[in-house]
Short mmCIF file of C-alpha atoms and ligand atoms in Angstrom, two decimals:
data_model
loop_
_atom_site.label_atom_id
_atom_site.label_comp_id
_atom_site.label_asym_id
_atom_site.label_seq_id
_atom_site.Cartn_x
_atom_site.Cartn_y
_atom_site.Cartn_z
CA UNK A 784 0.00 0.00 0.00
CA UNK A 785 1.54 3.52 -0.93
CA UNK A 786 1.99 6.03 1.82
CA UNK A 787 -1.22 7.85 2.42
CA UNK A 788 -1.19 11.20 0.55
CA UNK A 789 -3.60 12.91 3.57
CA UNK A 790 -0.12 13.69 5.37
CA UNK A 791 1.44 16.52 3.98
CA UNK A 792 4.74 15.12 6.00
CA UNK A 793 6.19 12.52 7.48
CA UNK A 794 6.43 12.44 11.07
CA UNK A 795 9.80 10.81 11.73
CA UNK A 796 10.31 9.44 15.44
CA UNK A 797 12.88 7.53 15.21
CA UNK A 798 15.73 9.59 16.85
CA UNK A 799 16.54 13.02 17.88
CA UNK A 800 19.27 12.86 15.33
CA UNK A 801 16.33 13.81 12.49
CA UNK A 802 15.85 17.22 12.94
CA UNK A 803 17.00 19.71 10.66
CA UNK A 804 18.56 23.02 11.60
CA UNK A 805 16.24 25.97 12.49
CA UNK A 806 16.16 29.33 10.62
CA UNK A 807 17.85 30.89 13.45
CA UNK A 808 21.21 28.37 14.17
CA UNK A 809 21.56 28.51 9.58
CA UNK A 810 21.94 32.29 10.43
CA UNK A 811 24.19 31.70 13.46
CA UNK A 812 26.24 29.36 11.04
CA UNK A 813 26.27 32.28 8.60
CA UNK A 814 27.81 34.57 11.12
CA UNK A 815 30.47 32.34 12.08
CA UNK A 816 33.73 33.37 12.59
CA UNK A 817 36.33 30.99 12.11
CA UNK A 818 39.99 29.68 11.81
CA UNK A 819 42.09 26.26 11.51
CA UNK A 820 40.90 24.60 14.39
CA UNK A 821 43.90 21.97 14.11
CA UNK A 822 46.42 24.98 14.77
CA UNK A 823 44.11 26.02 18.13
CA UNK A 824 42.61 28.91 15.82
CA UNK A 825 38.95 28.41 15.51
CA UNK A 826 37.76 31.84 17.97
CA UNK A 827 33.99 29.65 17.71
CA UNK A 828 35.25 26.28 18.37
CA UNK A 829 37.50 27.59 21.31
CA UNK A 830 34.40 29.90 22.70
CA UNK A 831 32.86 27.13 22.81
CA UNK A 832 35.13 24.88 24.02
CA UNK A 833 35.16 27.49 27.01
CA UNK A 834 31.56 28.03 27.34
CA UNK A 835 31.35 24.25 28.15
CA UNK A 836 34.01 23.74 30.22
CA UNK A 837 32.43 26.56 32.13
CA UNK A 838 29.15 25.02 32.27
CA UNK A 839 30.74 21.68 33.67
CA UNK A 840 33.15 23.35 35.87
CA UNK A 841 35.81 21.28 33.93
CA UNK A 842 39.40 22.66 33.11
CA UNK A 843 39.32 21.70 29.17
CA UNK A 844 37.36 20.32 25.94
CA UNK A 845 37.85 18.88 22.40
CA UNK A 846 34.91 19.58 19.85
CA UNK A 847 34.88 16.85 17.46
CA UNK A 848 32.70 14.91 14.97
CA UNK A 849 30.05 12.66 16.89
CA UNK A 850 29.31 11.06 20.22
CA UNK A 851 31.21 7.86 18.63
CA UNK A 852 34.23 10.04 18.51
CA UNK A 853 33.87 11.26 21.67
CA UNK A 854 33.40 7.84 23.22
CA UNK A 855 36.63 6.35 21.64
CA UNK A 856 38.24 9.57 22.54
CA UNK A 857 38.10 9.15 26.33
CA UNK A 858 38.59 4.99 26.05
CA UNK A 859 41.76 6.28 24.92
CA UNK A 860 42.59 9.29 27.00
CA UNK A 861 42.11 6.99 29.90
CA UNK A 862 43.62 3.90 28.85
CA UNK A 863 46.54 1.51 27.68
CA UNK A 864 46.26 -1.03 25.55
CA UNK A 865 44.90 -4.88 27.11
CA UNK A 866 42.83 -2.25 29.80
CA UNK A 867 39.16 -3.24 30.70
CA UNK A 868 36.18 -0.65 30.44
CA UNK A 869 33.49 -1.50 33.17
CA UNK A 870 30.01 -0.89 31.45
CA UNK A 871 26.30 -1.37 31.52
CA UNK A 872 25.46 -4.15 28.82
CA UNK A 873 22.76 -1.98 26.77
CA UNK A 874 25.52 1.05 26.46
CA UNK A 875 26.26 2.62 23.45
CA UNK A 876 30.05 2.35 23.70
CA UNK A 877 30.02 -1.60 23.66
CA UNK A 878 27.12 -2.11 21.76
CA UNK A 879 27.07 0.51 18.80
CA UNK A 880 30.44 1.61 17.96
CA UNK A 881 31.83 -1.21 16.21
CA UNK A 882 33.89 -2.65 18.74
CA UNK A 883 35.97 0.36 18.34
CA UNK A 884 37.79 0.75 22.05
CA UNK A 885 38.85 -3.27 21.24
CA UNK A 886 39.87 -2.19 17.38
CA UNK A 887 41.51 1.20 17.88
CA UNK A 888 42.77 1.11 21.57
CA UNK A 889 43.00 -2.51 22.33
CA UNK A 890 40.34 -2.04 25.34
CA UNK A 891 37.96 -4.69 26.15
CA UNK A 892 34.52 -4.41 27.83
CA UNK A 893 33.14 -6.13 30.91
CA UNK A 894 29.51 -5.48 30.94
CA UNK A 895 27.55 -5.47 34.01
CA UNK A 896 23.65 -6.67 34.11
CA UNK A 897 22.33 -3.00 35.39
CA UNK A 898 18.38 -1.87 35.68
CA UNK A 899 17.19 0.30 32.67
CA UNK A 900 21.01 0.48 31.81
CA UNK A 901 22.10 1.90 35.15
CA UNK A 902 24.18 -0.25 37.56
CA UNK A 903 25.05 0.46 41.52
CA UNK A 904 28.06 -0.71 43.79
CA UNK A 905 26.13 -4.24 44.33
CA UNK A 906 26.74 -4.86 40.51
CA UNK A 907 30.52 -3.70 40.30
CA UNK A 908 31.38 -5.61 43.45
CA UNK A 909 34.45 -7.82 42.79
CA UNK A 910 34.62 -6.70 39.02
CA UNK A 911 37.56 -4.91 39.50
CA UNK A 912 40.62 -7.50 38.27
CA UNK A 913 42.92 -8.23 40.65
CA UNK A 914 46.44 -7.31 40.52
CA UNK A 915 47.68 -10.47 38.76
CA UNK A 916 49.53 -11.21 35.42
CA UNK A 917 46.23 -13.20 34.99
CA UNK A 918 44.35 -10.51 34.54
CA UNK A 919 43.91 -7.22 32.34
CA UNK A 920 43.86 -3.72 34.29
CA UNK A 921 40.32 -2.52 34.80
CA UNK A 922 40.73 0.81 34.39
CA UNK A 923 37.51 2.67 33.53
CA UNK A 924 33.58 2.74 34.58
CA UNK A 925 31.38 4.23 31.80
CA UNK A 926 27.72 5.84 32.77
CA UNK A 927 25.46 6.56 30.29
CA UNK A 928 22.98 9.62 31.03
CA UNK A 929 20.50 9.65 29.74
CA UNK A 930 20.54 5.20 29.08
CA UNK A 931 19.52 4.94 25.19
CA UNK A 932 18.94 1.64 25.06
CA UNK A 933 18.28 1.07 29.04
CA UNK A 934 14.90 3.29 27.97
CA UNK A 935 15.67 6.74 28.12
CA UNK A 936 15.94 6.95 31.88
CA UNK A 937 17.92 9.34 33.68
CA UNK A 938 20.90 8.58 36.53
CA UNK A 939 19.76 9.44 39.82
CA UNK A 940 22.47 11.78 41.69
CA UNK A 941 23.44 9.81 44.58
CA UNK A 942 23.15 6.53 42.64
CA UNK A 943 25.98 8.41 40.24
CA UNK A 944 28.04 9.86 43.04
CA UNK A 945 28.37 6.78 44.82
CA UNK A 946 28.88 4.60 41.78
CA UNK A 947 31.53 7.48 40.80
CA UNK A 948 33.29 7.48 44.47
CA UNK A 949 33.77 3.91 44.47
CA UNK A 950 35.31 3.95 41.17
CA UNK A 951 37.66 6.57 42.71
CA UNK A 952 38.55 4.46 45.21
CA UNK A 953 39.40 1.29 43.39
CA UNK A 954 41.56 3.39 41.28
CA UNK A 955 39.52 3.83 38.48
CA UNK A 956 38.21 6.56 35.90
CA UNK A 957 34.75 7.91 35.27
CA UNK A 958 33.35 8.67 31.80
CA UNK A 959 29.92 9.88 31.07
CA UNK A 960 28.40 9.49 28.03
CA UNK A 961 26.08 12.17 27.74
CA UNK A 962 25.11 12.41 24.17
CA UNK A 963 21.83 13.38 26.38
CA UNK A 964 22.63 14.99 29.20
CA UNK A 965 20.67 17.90 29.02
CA UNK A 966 17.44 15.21 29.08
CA UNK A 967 19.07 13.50 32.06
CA UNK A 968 19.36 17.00 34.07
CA UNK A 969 15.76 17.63 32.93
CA UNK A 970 14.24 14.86 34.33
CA UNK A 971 16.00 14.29 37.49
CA UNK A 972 16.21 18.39 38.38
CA UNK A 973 19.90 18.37 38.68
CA UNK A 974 22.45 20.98 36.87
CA UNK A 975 24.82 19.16 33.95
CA UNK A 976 27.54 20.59 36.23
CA UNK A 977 26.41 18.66 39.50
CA UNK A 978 25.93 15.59 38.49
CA UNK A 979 29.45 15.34 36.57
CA UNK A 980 31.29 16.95 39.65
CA UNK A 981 32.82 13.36 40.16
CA UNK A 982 32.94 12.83 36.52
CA UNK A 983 36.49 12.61 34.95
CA UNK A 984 35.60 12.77 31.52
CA UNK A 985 32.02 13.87 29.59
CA UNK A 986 30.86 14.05 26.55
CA UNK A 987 27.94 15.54 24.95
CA UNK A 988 26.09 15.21 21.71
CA UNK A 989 24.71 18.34 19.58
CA UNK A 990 23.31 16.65 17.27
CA UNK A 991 20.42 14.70 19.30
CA UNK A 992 17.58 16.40 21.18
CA UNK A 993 20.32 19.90 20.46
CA UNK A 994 18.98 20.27 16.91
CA UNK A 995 22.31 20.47 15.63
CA UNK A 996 23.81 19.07 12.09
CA UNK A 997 26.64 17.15 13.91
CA UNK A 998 28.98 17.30 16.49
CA UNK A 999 29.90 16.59 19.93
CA UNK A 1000 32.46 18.15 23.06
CA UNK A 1001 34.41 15.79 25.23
CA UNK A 1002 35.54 17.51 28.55
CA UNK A 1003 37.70 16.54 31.55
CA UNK A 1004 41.06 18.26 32.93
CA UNK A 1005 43.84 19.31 31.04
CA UNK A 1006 46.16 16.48 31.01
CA UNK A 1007 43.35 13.95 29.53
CA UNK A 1008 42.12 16.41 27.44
CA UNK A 1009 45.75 16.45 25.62
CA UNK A 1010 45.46 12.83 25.22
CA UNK A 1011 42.05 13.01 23.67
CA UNK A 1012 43.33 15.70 21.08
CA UNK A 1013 46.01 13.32 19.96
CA UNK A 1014 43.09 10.85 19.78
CA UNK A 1015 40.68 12.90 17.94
CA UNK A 1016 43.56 13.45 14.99
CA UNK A 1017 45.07 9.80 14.85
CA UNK A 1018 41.04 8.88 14.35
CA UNK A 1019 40.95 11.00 11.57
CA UNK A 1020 38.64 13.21 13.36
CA UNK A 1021 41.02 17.05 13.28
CA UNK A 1022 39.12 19.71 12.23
CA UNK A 1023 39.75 23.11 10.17
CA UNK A 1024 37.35 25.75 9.76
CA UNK A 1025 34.74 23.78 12.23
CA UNK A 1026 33.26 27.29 13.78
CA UNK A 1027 30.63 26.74 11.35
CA UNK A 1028 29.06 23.77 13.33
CA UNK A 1029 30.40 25.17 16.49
CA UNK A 1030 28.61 28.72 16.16
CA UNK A 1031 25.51 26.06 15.58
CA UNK A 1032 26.37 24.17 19.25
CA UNK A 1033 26.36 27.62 20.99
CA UNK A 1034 23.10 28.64 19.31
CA UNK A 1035 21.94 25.70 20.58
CA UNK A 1036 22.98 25.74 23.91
CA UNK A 1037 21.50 28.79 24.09
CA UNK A 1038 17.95 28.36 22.41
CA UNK A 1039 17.62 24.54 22.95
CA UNK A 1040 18.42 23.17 26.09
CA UNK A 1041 14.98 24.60 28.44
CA UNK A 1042 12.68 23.73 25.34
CA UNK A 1043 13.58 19.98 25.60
CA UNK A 1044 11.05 19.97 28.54
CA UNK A 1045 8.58 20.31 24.91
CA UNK A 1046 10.19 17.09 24.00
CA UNK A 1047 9.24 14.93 27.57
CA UNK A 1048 6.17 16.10 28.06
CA UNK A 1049 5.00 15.01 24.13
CA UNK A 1050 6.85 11.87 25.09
CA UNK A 1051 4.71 11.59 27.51
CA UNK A 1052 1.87 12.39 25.87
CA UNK A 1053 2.32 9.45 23.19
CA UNK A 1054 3.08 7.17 25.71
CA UNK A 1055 0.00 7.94 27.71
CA UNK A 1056 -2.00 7.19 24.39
CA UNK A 1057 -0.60 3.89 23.45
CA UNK A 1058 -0.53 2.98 26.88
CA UNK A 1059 -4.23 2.40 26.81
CA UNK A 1060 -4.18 0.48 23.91
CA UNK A 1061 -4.48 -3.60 24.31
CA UNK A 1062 -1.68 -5.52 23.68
CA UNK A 1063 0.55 -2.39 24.25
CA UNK A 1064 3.19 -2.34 26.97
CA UNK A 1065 5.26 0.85 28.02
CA UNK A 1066 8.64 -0.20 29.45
CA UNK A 1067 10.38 1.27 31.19
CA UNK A 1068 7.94 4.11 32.20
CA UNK A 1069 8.57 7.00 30.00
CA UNK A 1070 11.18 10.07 31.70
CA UNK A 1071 12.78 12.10 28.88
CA UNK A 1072 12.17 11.74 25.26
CA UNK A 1073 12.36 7.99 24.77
CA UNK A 1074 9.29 5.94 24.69
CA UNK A 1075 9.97 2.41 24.57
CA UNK A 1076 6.94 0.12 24.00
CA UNK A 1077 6.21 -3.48 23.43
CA UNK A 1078 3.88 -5.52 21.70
CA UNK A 1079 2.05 -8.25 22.74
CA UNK A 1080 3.14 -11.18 19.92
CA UNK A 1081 -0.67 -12.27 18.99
CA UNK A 1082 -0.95 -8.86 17.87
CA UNK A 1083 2.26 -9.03 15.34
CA UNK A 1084 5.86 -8.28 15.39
CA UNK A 1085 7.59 -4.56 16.20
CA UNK A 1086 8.83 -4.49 12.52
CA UNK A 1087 5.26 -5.31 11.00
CA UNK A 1088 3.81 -2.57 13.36
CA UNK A 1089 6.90 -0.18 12.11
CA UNK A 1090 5.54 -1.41 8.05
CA UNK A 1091 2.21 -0.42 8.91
CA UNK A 1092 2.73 2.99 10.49
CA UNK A 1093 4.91 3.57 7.71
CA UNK A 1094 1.70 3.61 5.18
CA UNK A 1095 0.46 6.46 7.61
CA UNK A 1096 2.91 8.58 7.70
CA UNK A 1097 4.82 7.96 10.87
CA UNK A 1098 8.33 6.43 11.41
CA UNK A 1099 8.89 4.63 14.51
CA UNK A 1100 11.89 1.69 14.20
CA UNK A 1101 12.11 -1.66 16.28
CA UNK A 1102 14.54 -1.77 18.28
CA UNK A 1103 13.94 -5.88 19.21
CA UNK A 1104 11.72 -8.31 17.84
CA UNK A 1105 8.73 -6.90 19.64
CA UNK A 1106 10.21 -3.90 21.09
CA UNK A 1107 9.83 -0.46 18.93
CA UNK A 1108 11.21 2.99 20.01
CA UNK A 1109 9.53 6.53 19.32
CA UNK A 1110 11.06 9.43 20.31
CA UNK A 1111 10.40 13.04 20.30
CA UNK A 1112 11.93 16.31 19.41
CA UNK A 1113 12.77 19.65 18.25
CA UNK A 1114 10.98 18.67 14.48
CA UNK A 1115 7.97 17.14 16.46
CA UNK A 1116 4.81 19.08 17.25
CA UNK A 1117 2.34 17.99 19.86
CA UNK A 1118 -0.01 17.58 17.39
CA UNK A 1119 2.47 15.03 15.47
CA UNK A 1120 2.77 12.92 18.64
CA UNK A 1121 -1.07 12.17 19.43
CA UNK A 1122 -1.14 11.98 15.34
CA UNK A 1123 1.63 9.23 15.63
CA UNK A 1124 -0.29 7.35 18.97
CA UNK A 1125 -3.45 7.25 16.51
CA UNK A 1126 -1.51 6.05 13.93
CA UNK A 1127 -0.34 3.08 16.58
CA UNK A 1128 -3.97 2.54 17.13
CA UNK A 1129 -5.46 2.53 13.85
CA UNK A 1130 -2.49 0.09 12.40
CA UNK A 1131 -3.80 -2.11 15.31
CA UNK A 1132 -7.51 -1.79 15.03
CA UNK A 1133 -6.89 -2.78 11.10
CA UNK A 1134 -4.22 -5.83 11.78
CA UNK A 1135 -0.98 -6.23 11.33
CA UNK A 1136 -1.25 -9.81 9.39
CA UNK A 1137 0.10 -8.72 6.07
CA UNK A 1138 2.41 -5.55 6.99
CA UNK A 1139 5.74 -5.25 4.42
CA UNK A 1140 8.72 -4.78 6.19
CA UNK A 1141 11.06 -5.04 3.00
CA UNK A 1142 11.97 -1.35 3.66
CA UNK A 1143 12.92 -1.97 7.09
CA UNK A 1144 16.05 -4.23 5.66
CA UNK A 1145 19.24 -2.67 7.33
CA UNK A 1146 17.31 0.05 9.69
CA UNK A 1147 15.80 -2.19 12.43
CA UNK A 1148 17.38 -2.03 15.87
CA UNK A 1149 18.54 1.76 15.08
CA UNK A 1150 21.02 2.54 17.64
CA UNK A 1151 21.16 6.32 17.59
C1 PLP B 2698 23.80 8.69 19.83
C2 PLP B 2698 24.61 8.26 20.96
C3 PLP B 2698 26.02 8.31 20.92
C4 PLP B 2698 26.83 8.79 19.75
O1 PLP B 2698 26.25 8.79 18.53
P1 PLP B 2698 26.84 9.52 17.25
O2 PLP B 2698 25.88 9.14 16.21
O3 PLP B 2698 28.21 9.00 17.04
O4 PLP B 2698 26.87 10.99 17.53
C5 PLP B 2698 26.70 7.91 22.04
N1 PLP B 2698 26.07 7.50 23.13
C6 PLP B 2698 24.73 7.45 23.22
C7 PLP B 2698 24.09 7.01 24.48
C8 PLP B 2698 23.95 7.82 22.14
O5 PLP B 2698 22.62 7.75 22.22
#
């Protein structure tokens, strides 16, 4: 069945990462002064560079490319090759980066079994490796606020602070992985710069619930933050004239960070719709811009549901057989929410039985 010409767009929820720059950050991108960021000569890149550091209370930052490059960045600020990462088992890092701390700094991953991808001190208990040629040097515990995959749910502060001291005192690093931190903060009513206060390294994406066309900051002290520079070049990541995306990272740290409370409460919104609907689950319970929601199998698979809101205009992608994952943002009206939670309800109401997935080949189980 075509797509059904009533909708005069489509209403894409599968990631924050759709939206398209507003008409204000294209004329802050306009304006941009810039230099050869490589040499230390981008004035936008290094304002903002200082504008975040500020805003973490951290000495030092590296813009760069994505929150991939960020990621790897810090796995190899913070460690030597044969080193051990200690990490939830739905994080990004382990999960969606290709392997990349094993292929390009010879790290490996222990994963820990956490709740809604956040783990306490009863799960790292004993996982630090003891000092034995046995073993490899666990060397780094990576949080993930807010969890992607562990369903959108934000770190409690105490949970983080004593996760983060006991890391501390086994000797080992902190890294955050906030490509949305700004959602975390949101829900939980903390400040970005209180809840990384123990944090050793953070990054941040500006291209998720931000708006922005790419980009992402990794911040920590000085020393690291040297490391992470060398990093950033040998992955091919060195920029030149990058104050064009950077002017758009402080536009949208300036327009777009209070209006992602828009973004939750139409999250919520959908997920309150669906939720009445038979045969639909919400799990976890919706607290930023992630709705996660399952489907009971008599009524069909995730992907068929995915085929058949397709036809009406709305893009929501499995993310497990009968798992599918709709999230809001900057592009997404109110309106386009309950439109999308109809959409759900109707495809239901009308079966799923002979739904074509062919177009879902290589998109399912989107990571972003
Ligand atoms: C999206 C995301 C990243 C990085 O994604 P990029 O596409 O490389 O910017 C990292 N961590 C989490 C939790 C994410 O959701």
């Amino acid at each position: 069945m075509p797509i059904d010409k009533t909708h005069a767009k489509i209403i894409d929820l599968r990631s924050d990462t759709v939206t398209k720059p507003t008409a204000g950050m294209r004329q802050a991108i306009f304006e941009a002064e810039v230099g050869d960021d490589m040499s230390g000569e981008d004035p936008t890149v290094n304002r903002l560079e200082r504008i975040v550091c500020e805003l973490l209370g951290k000495e030092a930052a590296v813009y760069n490319c994505s929150g991939t490059q960020s990621n790897q960045m810090a796995v190899r600020a913070h460690c030597q090759q044969g080193d051990e990462i200690l990490i939830d088992e739905t994080g990004h890092i382990v999960n969606y980066e290709q392997g990349g701390a094993a292929a390009m700094s010879g790290v490996s991953a222990r994963t820990l079994r956490g709740r809604n991808g956040m783990f306490d001190l009863s799960d790292l208990e004993g996982k630090v490796r003891p000092d034995n040629q046995h073993y490899c040097v666990t060397r780094l515990v990576c949080i993930e606020n807010t969890t992607n995959h562990g369903g959108g749910r934000a770190w409690p502060l105490e949970q983080m602070n004593r996760v983060a001291t006991w890391a501390h005192d086994h000797g080992l690093k902190v890294h955050v992985d906030g490509a949305r931190l700004f959602n975390a903060c949101l829900a939980q009513g903390y400040s970005a710069r209180e809840f990384v206060t123990q944090a050793d390294t953070i990054s941040i994406c500006f291209s998720k619930g931000l708006g922005c066309p790419m980009g992402s900051i990794l911040v920590g002290d000085a020393a690291t933050m040297t490391r992470a520079r060398r990093a950033r070049k040998m992955f091919g990541g060195a920029l030149r004239q990058a104050g064009m995306m950077a002017a758009a990272a402080v536009y949208a740290l300036e327009h777009h960070v209070e209006r992602l409370a828009e973004d939750h409460a139409n999250a919520l919104a959908f997920s309150d719709a669906i939720s009445k609907i038979d045969g639909v689950r919400i799990e976890p319970a919706v607290e930023s811009n992630l709705v996660f929601f399952h489907l009971a199998p008599s009524l069909g698979t995730a992907a068929q549901l995915s085929g058949k809101l397709l036809e009406r205009g709305v893009r929501i992608n499995p993310s497990g057989g009968q798992r599918l994952r709709a999230c809001s943002h900057l592009d997404a009206t109110r309106a386009d929410l309950l439109f999308a939670a109809e959409a759900v309800r109707a495809s239901l109401d009308a079966g799923l039985g002979d739904a074509n997935t062919n177009h879902l080949a290589g998109s399912a189980y989107e990571s972003k």
